[in-house]
Short mmCIF file of N, CA, C and O in Angstrom, two decimals:
data_model
loop_
_atom_site.label_atom_id
_atom_site.label_comp_id
_atom_site.label_asym_id
_atom_site.label_seq_id
_atom_site.Cartn_x
_atom_site.Cartn_y
_atom_site.Cartn_z
N MET A 17 52.88 5.77 -1.78
CA MET A 17 52.43 7.30 -2.19
C MET A 17 53.56 7.99 -1.56
O MET A 17 54.00 7.74 -0.42
N ASP A 18 53.94 9.06 -2.19
CA ASP A 18 54.60 10.02 -1.50
C ASP A 18 53.95 11.05 -0.74
O ASP A 18 52.70 11.13 -0.67
N GLU A 19 54.59 11.75 0.39
CA GLU A 19 54.07 12.61 1.14
C GLU A 19 53.31 13.96 0.74
O GLU A 19 52.29 14.26 1.32
N THR A 20 53.52 14.29 -0.36
CA THR A 20 52.82 15.53 -1.09
C THR A 20 51.43 14.97 -1.22
O THR A 20 50.64 15.79 -1.28
N ASN A 21 51.08 13.97 -1.76
CA ASN A 21 49.77 13.62 -2.01
C ASN A 21 49.03 13.30 -1.00
O ASN A 21 47.94 13.46 -0.78
N ASP A 22 49.72 12.80 0.21
CA ASP A 22 48.94 12.52 1.32
C ASP A 22 48.76 13.82 2.22
O ASP A 22 47.47 13.76 2.72
N LYS A 23 49.34 14.97 1.93
CA LYS A 23 48.87 16.19 2.63
C LYS A 23 47.50 16.59 2.16
O LYS A 23 46.84 17.35 2.73
N ASN A 24 47.11 16.32 0.93
CA ASN A 24 45.98 16.77 0.28
C ASN A 24 44.74 16.07 0.57
O ASN A 24 43.52 16.39 0.46
N ARG A 25 44.96 15.00 1.27
CA ARG A 25 43.80 13.89 1.60
C ARG A 25 43.61 13.80 3.02
O ARG A 25 42.96 12.89 3.58
N PHE A 26 43.50 14.98 3.74
CA PHE A 26 43.15 14.97 5.12
C PHE A 26 41.57 15.20 5.28
O PHE A 26 40.93 15.68 4.35
N VAL A 27 40.96 14.56 6.25
CA VAL A 27 39.44 14.62 6.45
C VAL A 27 39.05 16.13 6.64
O VAL A 27 38.23 16.59 5.90
N ASN A 28 39.58 16.92 7.43
CA ASN A 28 39.37 18.29 7.43
C ASN A 28 40.47 19.06 8.03
O ASN A 28 41.65 18.58 8.38
N ASP A 29 40.39 20.24 8.38
CA ASP A 29 41.63 21.16 8.69
C ASP A 29 41.90 20.85 10.14
O ASP A 29 43.19 20.90 10.41
N THR A 30 41.05 20.40 10.92
CA THR A 30 41.40 20.30 12.47
C THR A 30 41.79 18.93 12.72
O THR A 30 42.70 18.57 13.47
N ASP A 31 41.22 17.86 11.83
CA ASP A 31 41.68 16.38 11.96
C ASP A 31 42.79 16.31 11.01
O ASP A 31 42.57 16.10 9.79
N MET A 32 44.00 15.91 11.42
CA MET A 32 45.14 15.81 10.32
C MET A 32 45.36 14.38 10.11
O MET A 32 46.47 14.11 9.69
N ARG A 33 44.40 13.71 10.34
CA ARG A 33 44.75 12.12 9.90
C ARG A 33 44.35 11.92 8.36
O ARG A 33 43.21 12.50 8.01
N PRO A 34 45.06 11.25 7.78
CA PRO A 34 44.91 11.20 6.34
C PRO A 34 43.49 10.09 5.99
O PRO A 34 43.30 9.10 6.96
N MET A 35 42.93 10.17 5.06
CA MET A 35 41.86 9.24 4.68
C MET A 35 42.38 8.08 4.02
O MET A 35 42.90 8.31 3.00
N ARG A 36 42.43 6.92 4.54
CA ARG A 36 42.99 5.75 3.97
C ARG A 36 41.93 4.65 4.17
O ARG A 36 41.85 3.87 4.85
N GLU A 37 40.94 4.73 3.25
CA GLU A 37 39.99 3.92 3.25
C GLU A 37 40.10 2.91 1.94
O GLU A 37 40.64 3.35 0.93
N GLU A 38 39.45 1.85 2.10
CA GLU A 38 39.45 0.97 0.98
C GLU A 38 38.16 0.89 0.46
O GLU A 38 37.04 0.57 1.17
N THR A 39 37.91 0.96 -0.82
CA THR A 39 36.57 0.93 -1.38
C THR A 39 36.70 -0.20 -2.48
O THR A 39 37.54 -0.65 -2.82
N ALA A 40 35.44 -0.88 -2.65
CA ALA A 40 35.35 -1.89 -3.48
C ALA A 40 34.09 -1.84 -4.29
O ALA A 40 33.09 -1.31 -3.76
N ALA A 41 34.06 -2.57 -5.37
CA ALA A 41 32.63 -2.50 -6.15
C ALA A 41 32.58 -4.03 -6.49
O ALA A 41 33.47 -4.92 -6.73
N GLU A 42 31.09 -4.33 -6.52
CA GLU A 42 30.91 -5.85 -6.87
C GLU A 42 31.13 -5.83 -8.38
O GLU A 42 30.55 -5.36 -9.17
N LEU A 43 31.73 -7.05 -8.69
CA LEU A 43 31.89 -7.45 -10.15
C LEU A 43 31.12 -8.52 -10.52
O LEU A 43 30.94 -8.93 -11.72
N ALA A 44 30.34 -9.18 -9.58
CA ALA A 44 29.70 -10.58 -9.75
C ALA A 44 28.32 -10.04 -10.27
O ALA A 44 27.65 -8.90 -9.84
N GLU A 45 27.69 -10.79 -11.15
CA GLU A 45 26.37 -10.67 -11.61
C GLU A 45 25.33 -10.89 -10.60
O GLU A 45 25.48 -12.10 -9.59
N PRO A 46 24.34 -10.37 -10.26
CA PRO A 46 23.17 -10.59 -9.29
C PRO A 46 22.66 -11.88 -9.53
O PRO A 46 22.35 -12.27 -10.96
N ILE A 47 22.37 -12.80 -8.53
CA ILE A 47 21.65 -14.03 -8.80
C ILE A 47 20.28 -13.80 -8.87
O ILE A 47 19.61 -13.39 -7.94
N PRO A 48 19.56 -14.28 -9.82
CA PRO A 48 18.09 -14.24 -10.04
C PRO A 48 17.61 -15.46 -9.21
O PRO A 48 17.94 -16.57 -9.24
N PHE A 49 16.46 -15.02 -8.42
CA PHE A 49 15.80 -16.08 -7.67
C PHE A 49 14.57 -16.46 -8.46
O PHE A 49 13.88 -15.52 -8.88
N PRO A 50 14.38 -17.69 -8.49
CA PRO A 50 13.04 -18.11 -9.37
C PRO A 50 11.86 -17.83 -8.54
O PRO A 50 11.86 -18.01 -7.25
N ARG A 51 10.75 -17.44 -8.90
CA ARG A 51 9.57 -17.11 -8.34
C ARG A 51 8.96 -18.57 -7.98
O ARG A 51 8.77 -19.49 -8.82
N ASN A 52 8.49 -18.58 -6.90
CA ASN A 52 7.75 -19.85 -6.52
C ASN A 52 6.27 -19.85 -6.93
O ASN A 52 5.77 -18.85 -7.29
N ASP A 53 5.58 -21.06 -6.80
CA ASP A 53 4.18 -21.08 -7.16
C ASP A 53 3.20 -20.32 -6.42
O ASP A 53 2.19 -19.83 -6.76
N VAL A 54 3.52 -20.12 -5.13
CA VAL A 54 2.65 -19.43 -4.19
C VAL A 54 2.47 -17.91 -4.65
O VAL A 54 1.41 -17.39 -4.67
N SER A 55 3.67 -17.19 -4.79
CA SER A 55 3.60 -15.86 -5.29
C SER A 55 2.84 -15.64 -6.69
O SER A 55 2.34 -14.67 -6.76
N GLU A 56 2.96 -16.64 -7.46
CA GLU A 56 2.21 -16.66 -8.71
C GLU A 56 0.69 -16.77 -8.59
O GLU A 56 -0.17 -16.15 -9.09
N GLU A 57 0.27 -17.56 -7.56
CA GLU A 57 -1.07 -17.72 -7.38
C GLU A 57 -1.81 -16.49 -6.84
O GLU A 57 -2.85 -15.94 -6.98
N VAL A 58 -0.98 -15.77 -5.90
CA VAL A 58 -1.40 -14.50 -5.34
C VAL A 58 -1.44 -13.45 -6.28
O VAL A 58 -2.32 -12.74 -6.26
N ASP A 59 -0.43 -13.26 -7.11
CA ASP A 59 -0.56 -12.59 -8.35
C ASP A 59 -1.67 -12.61 -9.16
O ASP A 59 -2.59 -11.68 -9.43
N ARG A 60 -2.20 -13.93 -9.36
CA ARG A 60 -3.29 -14.26 -10.29
C ARG A 60 -4.48 -13.81 -9.53
O ARG A 60 -5.50 -13.17 -10.12
N GLY A 61 -4.50 -14.17 -8.11
CA GLY A 61 -5.80 -13.71 -7.66
C GLY A 61 -6.01 -12.30 -7.39
O GLY A 61 -7.38 -11.99 -7.58
N VAL A 62 -5.20 -11.50 -7.45
CA VAL A 62 -5.16 -10.02 -7.32
C VAL A 62 -5.76 -9.60 -8.79
O VAL A 62 -6.56 -8.81 -8.89
N GLN A 63 -5.32 -10.24 -9.87
CA GLN A 63 -5.70 -9.81 -11.05
C GLN A 63 -7.08 -10.19 -11.42
O GLN A 63 -7.70 -9.68 -12.24
N GLU A 64 -7.45 -11.23 -11.06
CA GLU A 64 -8.91 -11.95 -11.16
C GLU A 64 -9.69 -11.35 -10.36
O GLU A 64 -10.90 -11.56 -10.54
N GLY A 65 -9.53 -10.46 -9.42
CA GLY A 65 -10.49 -9.69 -8.68
C GLY A 65 -10.78 -10.57 -7.19
O GLY A 65 -11.75 -10.23 -6.60
N GLU A 66 -10.00 -11.48 -6.80
CA GLU A 66 -10.37 -12.35 -5.60
C GLU A 66 -9.60 -11.47 -4.36
O GLU A 66 -9.92 -11.80 -3.16
N GLY A 67 -8.96 -10.53 -4.71
CA GLY A 67 -8.26 -9.91 -3.54
C GLY A 67 -9.37 -8.88 -2.74
O GLY A 67 -8.90 -8.90 -1.41
N GLY A 68 -10.24 -8.46 -3.27
CA GLY A 68 -11.33 -7.58 -2.57
C GLY A 68 -12.67 -8.26 -2.29
O GLY A 68 -13.66 -7.57 -2.00
N ARG A 69 -12.70 -9.48 -2.56
CA ARG A 69 -13.96 -10.17 -2.43
C ARG A 69 -14.39 -10.14 -0.92
O ARG A 69 -15.56 -9.82 -0.80
N GLY A 70 -13.71 -10.48 0.11
CA GLY A 70 -14.05 -10.25 1.44
C GLY A 70 -14.28 -8.78 1.81
O GLY A 70 -15.43 -8.72 2.58
N LEU A 71 -13.76 -7.89 1.26
CA LEU A 71 -14.03 -6.51 1.65
C LEU A 71 -15.36 -6.03 1.13
O LEU A 71 -16.15 -5.40 1.67
N GLY A 72 -15.63 -6.68 -0.20
CA GLY A 72 -16.79 -6.29 -1.09
C GLY A 72 -17.90 -6.92 -0.27
O GLY A 72 -19.02 -6.30 -0.12
N TYR A 73 -18.06 -8.10 0.17
CA TYR A 73 -19.09 -8.85 0.90
C TYR A 73 -19.20 -8.18 2.24
O TYR A 73 -20.58 -7.81 2.71
N SER A 74 -18.18 -7.39 2.89
CA SER A 74 -18.34 -6.80 4.22
C SER A 74 -19.08 -5.55 3.87
O SER A 74 -19.90 -5.10 4.63
N GLY A 75 -18.53 -4.95 3.01
CA GLY A 75 -19.13 -3.52 2.61
C GLY A 75 -20.57 -3.76 2.14
O GLY A 75 -21.46 -2.95 2.56
N LEU A 76 -21.10 -4.63 1.53
CA LEU A 76 -22.36 -5.07 1.09
C LEU A 76 -23.35 -5.11 2.39
O LEU A 76 -24.35 -4.65 2.30
N ILE A 77 -22.80 -6.13 3.16
CA ILE A 77 -23.56 -6.23 4.34
C ILE A 77 -23.83 -5.10 5.22
O ILE A 77 -24.94 -4.87 5.65
N SER A 78 -22.78 -4.26 5.42
CA SER A 78 -22.79 -3.04 6.10
C SER A 78 -23.71 -2.07 5.49
O SER A 78 -24.59 -1.49 6.08
N SER A 79 -23.67 -2.03 4.16
CA SER A 79 -24.65 -1.12 3.57
C SER A 79 -26.04 -1.50 3.62
O SER A 79 -26.97 -0.77 3.72
N ILE A 80 -26.28 -2.94 3.60
CA ILE A 80 -27.46 -3.34 3.63
C ILE A 80 -28.18 -3.11 5.31
O ILE A 80 -29.29 -2.58 5.51
N LEU A 81 -27.27 -3.23 5.95
CA LEU A 81 -27.74 -2.90 7.35
C LEU A 81 -27.94 -1.52 7.66
O LEU A 81 -28.94 -1.20 8.56
N ALA A 82 -27.21 -0.75 7.04
CA ALA A 82 -27.65 0.62 6.98
C ALA A 82 -28.89 1.19 6.47
O ALA A 82 -29.47 2.17 6.96
N LEU A 83 -29.55 0.31 5.86
CA LEU A 83 -31.01 0.81 5.38
C LEU A 83 -31.73 0.43 6.53
O LEU A 83 -33.12 1.10 6.57
N PHE A 84 -31.52 -0.31 7.54
CA PHE A 84 -32.57 -0.63 8.51
C PHE A 84 -32.12 0.03 9.88
O PHE A 84 -33.04 0.14 10.81
N MET A 85 -30.81 0.17 10.08
CA MET A 85 -30.38 0.82 11.46
C MET A 85 -29.15 1.35 11.34
O MET A 85 -28.29 1.07 10.53
N LEU A 86 -28.99 2.59 12.05
CA LEU A 86 -27.67 3.47 12.10
C LEU A 86 -27.20 3.74 10.69
O LEU A 86 -26.13 3.21 10.29
N PRO A 87 -28.15 4.39 9.91
CA PRO A 87 -27.58 4.60 8.55
C PRO A 87 -26.45 5.42 8.17
O PRO A 87 -25.70 5.13 7.17
N VAL A 88 -26.18 6.38 9.05
CA VAL A 88 -24.87 7.13 8.89
C VAL A 88 -23.74 6.38 9.04
O VAL A 88 -22.63 6.19 8.47
N LEU A 89 -23.78 5.62 10.38
CA LEU A 89 -22.49 4.79 10.75
C LEU A 89 -22.34 3.81 9.65
O LEU A 89 -21.12 3.61 9.08
N PHE A 90 -23.33 2.94 9.38
CA PHE A 90 -23.12 1.62 8.61
C PHE A 90 -22.92 1.91 7.03
O PHE A 90 -22.40 1.45 6.35
N GLY A 91 -23.71 3.06 6.70
CA GLY A 91 -23.60 3.52 5.28
C GLY A 91 -22.25 3.86 5.17
O GLY A 91 -21.60 3.67 3.94
N ALA A 92 -21.58 4.67 5.98
CA ALA A 92 -20.18 5.20 5.81
C ALA A 92 -19.31 4.08 5.65
O ALA A 92 -18.27 4.16 4.85
N ILE A 93 -19.55 3.19 6.58
CA ILE A 93 -18.53 2.02 6.56
C ILE A 93 -18.84 1.13 5.20
O ILE A 93 -17.58 0.84 4.63
N GLY A 94 -19.82 1.12 4.79
CA GLY A 94 -20.03 0.32 3.66
C GLY A 94 -19.61 1.04 2.43
O GLY A 94 -18.96 0.35 1.39
N VAL A 95 -19.57 2.35 2.47
CA VAL A 95 -18.91 3.10 1.34
C VAL A 95 -17.52 3.00 1.26
O VAL A 95 -16.84 2.62 0.13
N VAL A 96 -16.83 3.04 2.40
CA VAL A 96 -15.34 3.02 2.55
C VAL A 96 -14.85 1.68 2.19
O VAL A 96 -13.81 1.43 1.35
N LEU A 97 -15.59 0.48 2.66
CA LEU A 97 -15.23 -0.85 2.40
C LEU A 97 -15.32 -1.22 0.72
O LEU A 97 -14.67 -1.88 0.28
N GLY A 98 -16.26 -0.48 0.27
CA GLY A 98 -16.68 -0.59 -1.19
C GLY A 98 -15.57 -0.13 -2.00
O GLY A 98 -15.24 -0.61 -2.95
N PHE A 99 -15.12 1.16 -1.78
CA PHE A 99 -13.95 1.49 -2.39
C PHE A 99 -12.64 0.85 -2.44
O PHE A 99 -11.95 0.76 -3.28
N MET A 100 -12.52 0.26 -1.00
CA MET A 100 -11.25 -0.61 -0.85
C MET A 100 -11.57 -1.91 -1.66
O MET A 100 -10.50 -2.41 -2.27
N ALA A 101 -12.80 -2.24 -1.81
CA ALA A 101 -12.85 -3.60 -2.63
C ALA A 101 -12.62 -3.30 -3.90
O ALA A 101 -12.27 -4.06 -4.73
N ARG A 102 -13.03 -2.12 -4.59
CA ARG A 102 -12.73 -1.83 -6.10
C ARG A 102 -11.44 -1.63 -6.15
O ARG A 102 -11.03 -2.18 -7.29
N ARG A 103 -10.63 -0.99 -5.22
CA ARG A 103 -9.30 -0.86 -5.61
C ARG A 103 -8.56 -2.29 -5.51
O ARG A 103 -7.52 -2.48 -6.21
N ARG A 104 -9.01 -3.10 -4.98
CA ARG A 104 -8.31 -4.67 -4.87
C ARG A 104 -8.92 -5.43 -5.92
O ARG A 104 -8.42 -6.63 -5.96
N GLY A 105 -9.75 -5.00 -6.84
CA GLY A 105 -10.10 -5.70 -8.14
C GLY A 105 -11.65 -6.29 -7.91
O GLY A 105 -11.90 -6.87 -8.97
N SER A 106 -12.33 -6.24 -6.99
CA SER A 106 -13.54 -6.78 -6.92
C SER A 106 -14.65 -5.53 -7.23
O SER A 106 -15.28 -4.97 -6.36
N GLU A 107 -14.68 -5.17 -8.45
CA GLU A 107 -15.38 -4.16 -8.87
C GLU A 107 -16.91 -4.27 -8.69
O GLU A 107 -17.57 -3.29 -8.37
N GLY A 108 -17.49 -5.14 -8.98
CA GLY A 108 -19.01 -5.40 -8.83
C GLY A 108 -19.47 -5.38 -7.53
O GLY A 108 -20.32 -4.59 -7.17
N LEU A 109 -18.80 -6.16 -6.52
CA LEU A 109 -19.38 -6.02 -5.10
C LEU A 109 -18.89 -4.44 -4.53
O LEU A 109 -19.76 -4.21 -3.71
N GLY A 110 -17.76 -4.02 -4.83
CA GLY A 110 -17.53 -2.68 -4.43
C GLY A 110 -18.63 -1.72 -4.97
O GLY A 110 -18.93 -0.71 -4.24
N ALA A 111 -19.01 -1.74 -6.11
CA ALA A 111 -19.95 -0.84 -6.72
C ALA A 111 -21.28 -0.82 -5.97
O ALA A 111 -21.96 0.02 -5.63
N TRP A 112 -21.69 -2.16 -5.64
CA TRP A 112 -22.96 -2.37 -5.02
C TRP A 112 -22.96 -1.74 -3.65
O TRP A 112 -23.80 -1.23 -3.02
N ALA A 113 -21.79 -1.98 -3.03
CA ALA A 113 -21.58 -1.59 -1.48
C ALA A 113 -21.59 0.14 -1.42
O ALA A 113 -22.20 0.55 -0.75
N ILE A 114 -21.05 0.61 -2.48
CA ILE A 114 -20.87 2.05 -2.50
C ILE A 114 -22.37 2.55 -2.87
O ILE A 114 -22.80 3.46 -2.12
N GLY A 115 -23.07 1.97 -3.84
CA GLY A 115 -24.41 2.36 -4.28
C GLY A 115 -25.44 2.21 -3.02
O GLY A 115 -26.11 3.51 -2.70
N ILE A 116 -25.37 1.10 -2.47
CA ILE A 116 -26.41 0.93 -1.30
C ILE A 116 -25.93 1.89 -0.13
O ILE A 116 -26.99 2.43 0.65
N GLY A 117 -24.78 1.87 0.16
CA GLY A 117 -24.37 2.79 1.32
C GLY A 117 -24.63 4.39 0.96
O GLY A 117 -25.10 4.94 2.14
N VAL A 118 -24.47 4.72 -0.30
CA VAL A 118 -24.82 6.03 -0.44
C VAL A 118 -26.17 6.38 -0.34
O VAL A 118 -26.72 7.37 0.08
N VAL A 119 -27.02 5.40 -0.70
CA VAL A 119 -28.64 5.54 -0.86
C VAL A 119 -29.03 5.64 0.74
O VAL A 119 -29.75 6.44 1.24
N ALA A 120 -28.42 4.80 1.62
CA ALA A 120 -28.70 4.56 3.03
C ALA A 120 -28.40 5.99 3.66
O ALA A 120 -29.14 6.47 4.61
N LEU A 121 -27.17 6.52 3.39
CA LEU A 121 -26.57 7.77 3.81
C LEU A 121 -27.62 8.85 3.50
O LEU A 121 -28.07 9.81 4.38
N VAL A 122 -28.08 9.12 2.34
CA VAL A 122 -29.07 10.05 1.84
C VAL A 122 -30.58 9.94 2.51
O VAL A 122 -30.70 10.89 2.88
N VAL A 123 -30.88 8.76 2.60
CA VAL A 123 -31.97 8.56 3.29
C VAL A 123 -31.94 8.90 4.77
O VAL A 123 -32.78 9.51 5.30
N GLY A 124 -30.81 8.66 5.28
CA GLY A 124 -30.78 8.82 6.67
C GLY A 124 -30.38 10.29 7.06
O GLY A 124 -30.88 10.71 8.05
N LEU A 125 -29.98 10.83 6.31
CA LEU A 125 -29.58 12.34 6.55
C LEU A 125 -30.49 13.35 6.06
O LEU A 125 -30.69 14.39 6.72
N PHE A 126 -31.16 13.03 4.95
CA PHE A 126 -32.20 13.97 4.33
C PHE A 126 -33.55 13.53 4.43
O PHE A 126 -34.41 14.54 4.24
N VAL A 127 -34.04 12.29 4.60
CA VAL A 127 -35.47 11.88 4.46
C VAL A 127 -35.88 11.59 5.92
O VAL A 127 -36.90 12.13 6.33
N LEU A 128 -35.09 10.82 6.68
CA LEU A 128 -35.58 10.37 7.99
C LEU A 128 -35.69 11.59 8.97
O LEU A 128 -36.67 11.32 9.90
N PRO A 129 -35.01 12.59 9.03
CA PRO A 129 -35.46 13.61 9.90
C PRO A 129 -36.69 14.21 9.92
O PRO A 129 -37.19 15.00 10.74
N PHE A 130 -37.32 14.11 8.66
CA PHE A 130 -38.86 14.70 8.52
C PHE A 130 -39.80 13.85 8.92
O PHE A 130 -40.78 14.21 8.86
N PHE A 131 -39.42 12.64 9.51
CA PHE A 131 -40.47 11.69 9.83
C PHE A 131 -40.54 11.48 11.44
O PHE A 131 -39.65 11.41 12.03
#
């Protein structure tokens, strides 16, 4: 290159070093990686509703405990775990945990103070 083109390629006005960088682009096609059997089983489990089964049972147990002791604490925990279970695919257990937890909360907050 001649000197006239190099004068226009300075980094800035105070630094008078020319930019002489090498740039490259990939020309190769990306290598596809085959999916292994473990990831497919995990994907199937989430689609079939097995992902939130543990959360659903935990929420259901917590909601049932809320009917007998500490209804505000265990009821709130049961409702939260029920929503998490429904999001992970276990809709039946999550709905029961939410329903029983809400009933326990309502009884604990509005009915029990009058007795």
